[in-house]
Amino acid sequence: DNSTLAYSVGVTLDRFIKKKQDDFPFASGELSQLLRDIALATKIVNRETNRAGLSNIGGAFGQTNVQGEEQQKLDVIANIRFTRALTKGGEVCAVVSEEDDEVIDLQNSSGKYVIAIDPLDGSSNIDVNISIGTIFSIYRRVTPTGSPIQPEDIMQPGNQQVAAGYVLYGSSTMLVYTTGNGVNGFTYEQSLGEFFLSHPDICAPKTGKIYSINEGSYHSFEDGLKSYLDHCKRKEYNARYIGSLVADFHRNLLKGGIYIYPKTKKSPTGKLRLLYEANALAFIAEQAGARATDGKDRILDIIPNSLHQRTPLYIGSTKMVVEAESFLEVKQESI
Ligand code: P6P
């Protein structure tokens, strides 16, 4: 309606963050600053991503990357950009990144926050110009600031997140995030270098007709999952699978649908990572009234035991995820 349109057109991400901060009387502004730091890095990664196809035409554009080295892989660049922005921002003490085997200690013991991030997910899609994404989770450290970072600061279950979000570098670049009070989407206006609120208060449809899964692994799926997929086909649902998690998730969040990355022979505990992929999207899904489990248990309640551990992921419209789980249970009992 007009009021929503007026509200969404006028509000930049900065003003939205400030307004939300005002809703928290005790907010110190550090989380607000952290969200701004992430948005800044996103703008830089967006620019690099848009130029990816051209960066090898060095001569024509006189482009060599900042270190003058040969063109690095875009996900490595994105990792450097986010880590640098978070270091400069001063709010973060540690970063868990898909690109780094170990925790990155930012040597900033006054930083209250820990970030888990997949700087550029689906980077194999870059060369063929398919949408890619950034996924991030934000936690408060549990040990006192000023002391060295401990494993308990890092290995927190998803239900401890203070914020989570993703960036979709698609036909437009969108930032979608939650701080635990609903989900809001912002679209980047390149000419102004600003994110504008375009999808206030995202609520996922309770059901849908889209299912997203790589059926190339069909023969290694458990029987209950095969039965569920047969059910989707009998219902003539639409199979939509981009092979880029953020793009598949975002479409299903807005239109209704389910995304499944199950355990397979190749990936016996699933392929997607708990700390910087599943947890962030699960927090957003639940905040938008959707559901996220490993086929049985809530993703956000999984206690991590290793940094890069994987989990099966069933995420999307609540009724579809519950229905898929019921097919898995039935077959389990029949074994
Ligand atoms: P598969 C991309 O590599 C990714 O991590 C997700 O973005 C995507 O949904 C999934 O893996 C695709 O995996 O095995 O179907 O190619």
Short mmCIF file of C-alpha atoms in Angstrom, two decimals, residues 53-267:
data_model
loop_
_atom_site.label_atom_id
_atom_site.label_comp_id
_atom_site.label_asym_id
_atom_site.label_seq_id
_atom_site.Cartn_x
_atom_site.Cartn_y
_atom_site.Cartn_z
CA GLY A 53 34.23 -10.98 -16.18
CA LEU A 54 36.33 -7.97 -17.15
CA SER A 55 39.14 -8.25 -14.65
CA ASN A 56 41.16 -10.51 -16.99
CA ILE A 57 41.11 -7.82 -19.65
CA GLY A 58 43.73 -6.00 -17.62
CA GLY A 59 45.22 -3.96 -20.48
CA ALA A 60 41.92 -2.55 -21.68
CA PHE A 61 40.99 -1.33 -18.21
CA GLY A 62 44.43 -0.87 -16.73
CA GLN A 63 43.19 -2.96 -13.82
CA THR A 64 45.51 -4.87 -11.60
CA ASN A 65 44.20 -5.78 -8.16
CA VAL A 66 45.25 -3.80 -5.07
CA GLN A 67 48.32 -5.97 -4.48
CA GLY A 68 49.24 -5.82 -8.19
CA GLU A 69 49.18 -9.63 -8.09
CA GLU A 70 47.59 -11.80 -10.75
CA GLN A 71 43.82 -11.73 -10.50
CA GLN A 72 42.85 -13.64 -7.37
CA LYS A 73 39.75 -15.78 -7.11
CA LEU A 74 36.77 -13.63 -6.27
CA ASP A 75 35.93 -15.55 -3.09
CA VAL A 76 39.46 -14.91 -1.81
CA ILE A 77 39.05 -11.21 -2.59
CA ALA A 78 35.67 -11.14 -0.87
CA ASN A 79 37.20 -12.79 2.20
CA ILE A 80 39.96 -10.17 2.33
CA ARG A 81 37.42 -7.31 1.91
CA PHE A 82 35.09 -8.53 4.67
CA THR A 83 37.92 -9.34 7.08
CA ARG A 84 39.51 -5.93 6.47
CA ALA A 85 36.20 -4.04 6.89
CA LEU A 86 35.47 -5.93 10.12
CA THR A 87 39.00 -5.28 11.41
CA LYS A 88 38.74 -1.55 10.66
CA GLY A 89 35.22 -1.40 12.16
CA GLY A 90 36.61 -2.41 15.54
CA GLU A 91 33.49 -4.24 16.78
CA VAL A 92 34.62 -7.82 16.02
CA CYS A 93 37.19 -9.93 17.89
CA ALA A 94 37.13 -13.10 15.74
CA VAL A 95 36.02 -14.29 12.31
CA VAL A 96 35.14 -17.85 11.21
CA SER A 97 35.31 -17.93 7.43
CA GLU A 98 34.76 -20.66 4.87
CA GLU A 99 38.00 -19.41 3.28
CA ASP A 100 40.17 -19.99 6.40
CA ASP A 101 40.82 -23.34 8.09
CA GLU A 102 41.37 -21.68 11.49
CA VAL A 103 39.54 -18.93 13.36
CA ILE A 104 40.87 -15.48 12.39
CA ASP A 105 41.76 -13.64 15.63
CA LEU A 106 41.49 -9.92 14.81
CA GLN A 107 43.73 -9.10 17.82
CA ASN A 108 40.95 -6.79 19.04
CA SER A 109 40.09 -8.10 22.47
CA SER A 110 37.70 -5.20 23.09
CA GLY A 111 35.51 -6.38 20.19
CA LYS A 112 32.25 -7.79 21.59
CA TYR A 113 31.22 -9.74 18.49
CA VAL A 114 32.20 -12.93 16.66
CA ILE A 115 31.28 -13.33 12.98
CA ALA A 116 30.87 -16.55 10.98
CA ILE A 117 30.87 -15.80 7.27
CA ASP A 118 30.80 -17.40 3.85
CA PRO A 119 32.19 -14.41 1.92
CA LEU A 120 31.10 -15.62 -1.49
CA ASP A 121 29.00 -18.78 -1.63
CA GLY A 122 28.54 -20.54 -4.93
CA SER A 123 31.66 -18.95 -6.38
CA SER A 124 31.80 -21.68 -9.06
CA ASN A 125 28.80 -19.89 -10.56
CA ILE A 126 30.73 -16.63 -11.11
CA ASP A 127 32.37 -17.79 -14.32
CA VAL A 128 28.97 -18.51 -15.83
CA ASN A 129 27.34 -15.32 -14.51
CA ILE A 130 24.87 -17.01 -12.18
CA SER A 131 23.83 -15.22 -8.96
CA ILE A 132 26.08 -15.73 -5.92
CA GLY A 133 25.82 -14.70 -2.29
CA THR A 134 27.43 -13.74 1.00
CA ILE A 135 26.10 -15.35 4.21
CA PHE A 136 26.92 -14.14 7.73
CA SER A 137 26.06 -14.88 11.38
CA ILE A 138 26.80 -12.54 14.30
CA TYR A 139 27.31 -13.72 17.91
CA ARG A 140 28.27 -11.91 21.10
CA ARG A 141 31.45 -13.38 22.61
CA VAL A 142 30.68 -15.24 25.86
CA THR A 143 34.06 -14.72 27.60
CA PRO A 144 34.85 -11.23 28.93
CA THR A 145 36.25 -8.64 26.52
CA GLY A 146 39.94 -8.03 27.15
CA SER A 147 40.61 -11.77 27.59
CA PRO A 148 41.88 -14.16 24.88
CA ILE A 149 39.21 -15.69 22.64
CA GLN A 150 38.09 -19.15 23.78
CA PRO A 151 36.46 -22.04 21.87
CA GLU A 152 33.14 -21.31 23.63
CA ASP A 153 33.16 -17.89 21.97
CA ILE A 154 33.26 -19.59 18.58
CA MET A 155 31.36 -22.87 18.93
CA GLN A 156 27.98 -21.36 19.78
CA PRO A 157 24.67 -22.93 18.65
CA GLY A 158 22.65 -20.96 16.10
CA ASN A 159 20.04 -20.07 18.75
CA GLN A 160 22.66 -17.69 20.24
CA GLN A 161 22.89 -15.50 17.13
CA VAL A 162 22.25 -11.77 17.71
CA ALA A 163 21.95 -11.12 13.96
CA ALA A 164 22.24 -12.92 10.62
CA GLY A 165 21.98 -11.95 6.99
CA TYR A 166 22.81 -12.63 3.39
CA VAL A 167 23.64 -10.62 0.29
CA LEU A 168 22.35 -11.81 -3.07
CA TYR A 169 24.42 -10.53 -6.03
CA GLY A 170 21.69 -11.20 -8.57
CA SER A 171 19.76 -9.21 -11.17
CA SER A 172 19.93 -6.63 -8.40
CA THR A 173 22.05 -6.73 -5.27
CA MET A 174 20.02 -7.25 -2.10
CA LEU A 175 20.95 -7.34 1.58
CA VAL A 176 18.48 -9.28 3.78
CA TYR A 177 19.03 -9.47 7.54
CA THR A 178 17.45 -9.99 10.95
CA THR A 179 18.43 -8.92 14.48
CA GLY A 180 15.74 -11.13 15.98
CA ASN A 181 12.81 -8.82 15.32
CA GLY A 182 11.67 -9.83 11.85
CA VAL A 183 13.42 -9.86 8.48
CA ASN A 184 13.96 -6.87 6.18
CA GLY A 185 15.33 -6.68 2.63
CA PHE A 186 17.29 -3.82 1.08
CA THR A 187 18.06 -3.27 -2.59
CA TYR A 188 21.29 -1.58 -3.65
CA GLU A 189 21.02 1.55 -5.80
CA GLN A 190 24.40 1.55 -7.57
CA SER A 191 24.25 5.18 -8.74
CA LEU A 192 23.79 6.39 -5.16
CA GLY A 193 25.88 3.72 -3.43
CA GLU A 194 23.00 3.19 -0.98
CA PHE A 195 20.83 0.26 0.10
CA PHE A 196 17.11 1.17 0.21
CA LEU A 197 14.45 -0.74 2.17
CA SER A 198 12.57 -2.59 -0.59
CA HIS A 199 11.14 -5.63 1.27
CA PRO A 200 9.99 -4.51 4.75
CA ASP A 201 9.01 -7.26 7.22
CA ILE A 202 9.47 -10.32 4.96
CA CYS A 203 7.04 -13.12 5.88
CA ALA A 204 7.50 -16.44 4.06
CA PRO A 205 4.36 -18.09 2.64
CA LYS A 206 3.36 -21.00 4.93
CA THR A 207 3.35 -23.36 1.95
CA GLY A 208 4.38 -23.32 -1.68
CA LYS A 209 4.84 -25.26 -4.91
CA ILE A 210 8.60 -25.01 -5.43
CA TYR A 211 11.10 -27.68 -4.41
CA SER A 212 14.85 -27.15 -4.75
CA ILE A 213 17.21 -30.13 -4.60
CA ASN A 214 19.98 -31.59 -6.77
CA GLU A 215 18.24 -34.72 -8.04
CA GLY A 216 21.49 -35.83 -9.65
CA SER A 217 22.12 -37.56 -6.31
CA TYR A 218 18.65 -39.21 -6.32
CA HIS A 219 20.00 -42.76 -6.15
CA SER A 220 21.89 -42.02 -2.96
CA PHE A 221 18.92 -40.41 -1.17
CA GLU A 222 17.25 -42.24 1.73
CA ASP A 223 13.91 -43.87 0.83
CA GLY A 224 11.77 -41.35 2.76
CA LEU A 225 13.27 -38.51 0.74
CA LYS A 226 12.65 -40.35 -2.52
CA SER A 227 9.01 -40.78 -1.44
CA TYR A 228 8.75 -37.06 -0.65
CA LEU A 229 10.14 -36.11 -4.08
CA ASP A 230 7.70 -38.51 -5.77
CA HIS A 231 4.95 -36.73 -3.78
CA CYS A 232 6.16 -33.33 -5.09
CA LYS A 233 5.97 -34.70 -8.64
CA ARG A 234 2.49 -36.14 -8.18
CA LYS A 235 1.47 -32.66 -6.98
CA GLU A 236 3.19 -31.22 -10.08
CA TYR A 237 5.26 -28.78 -8.02
CA ASN A 238 7.95 -26.75 -9.83
CA ALA A 239 11.55 -27.98 -9.62
CA ARG A 240 13.76 -24.90 -9.26
CA TYR A 241 17.47 -25.40 -8.49
CA ILE A 242 20.02 -22.71 -9.32
CA GLY A 243 22.91 -24.41 -7.55
CA SER A 244 23.52 -21.22 -5.59
CA LEU A 245 22.21 -21.54 -2.04
CA VAL A 246 21.42 -17.85 -1.41
CA ALA A 247 19.56 -17.51 -4.73
CA ASP A 248 17.50 -20.68 -4.15
CA PHE A 249 16.80 -19.74 -0.53
CA HIS A 250 15.79 -16.15 -1.32
CA ARG A 251 13.35 -17.15 -4.09
CA ASN A 252 11.70 -19.76 -1.85
CA LEU A 253 11.54 -17.30 1.08
CA LEU A 254 9.58 -14.78 -1.01
CA LYS A 255 7.48 -17.17 -3.14
CA GLY A 256 7.11 -20.17 -0.83
CA GLY A 257 9.06 -23.39 -1.34
CA ILE A 258 11.51 -25.85 0.16
CA TYR A 259 15.28 -26.16 -0.35
CA ILE A 260 16.84 -29.51 0.55
CA TYR A 261 20.50 -30.44 0.72
CA PRO A 262 20.29 -33.95 2.24
CA LYS A 263 22.97 -36.41 3.23
CA THR A 264 24.19 -38.26 0.13
CA LYS A 265 26.85 -40.91 -0.58
CA LYS A 266 29.32 -38.13 -1.53
CA SER A 267 28.32 -35.99 1.48
#
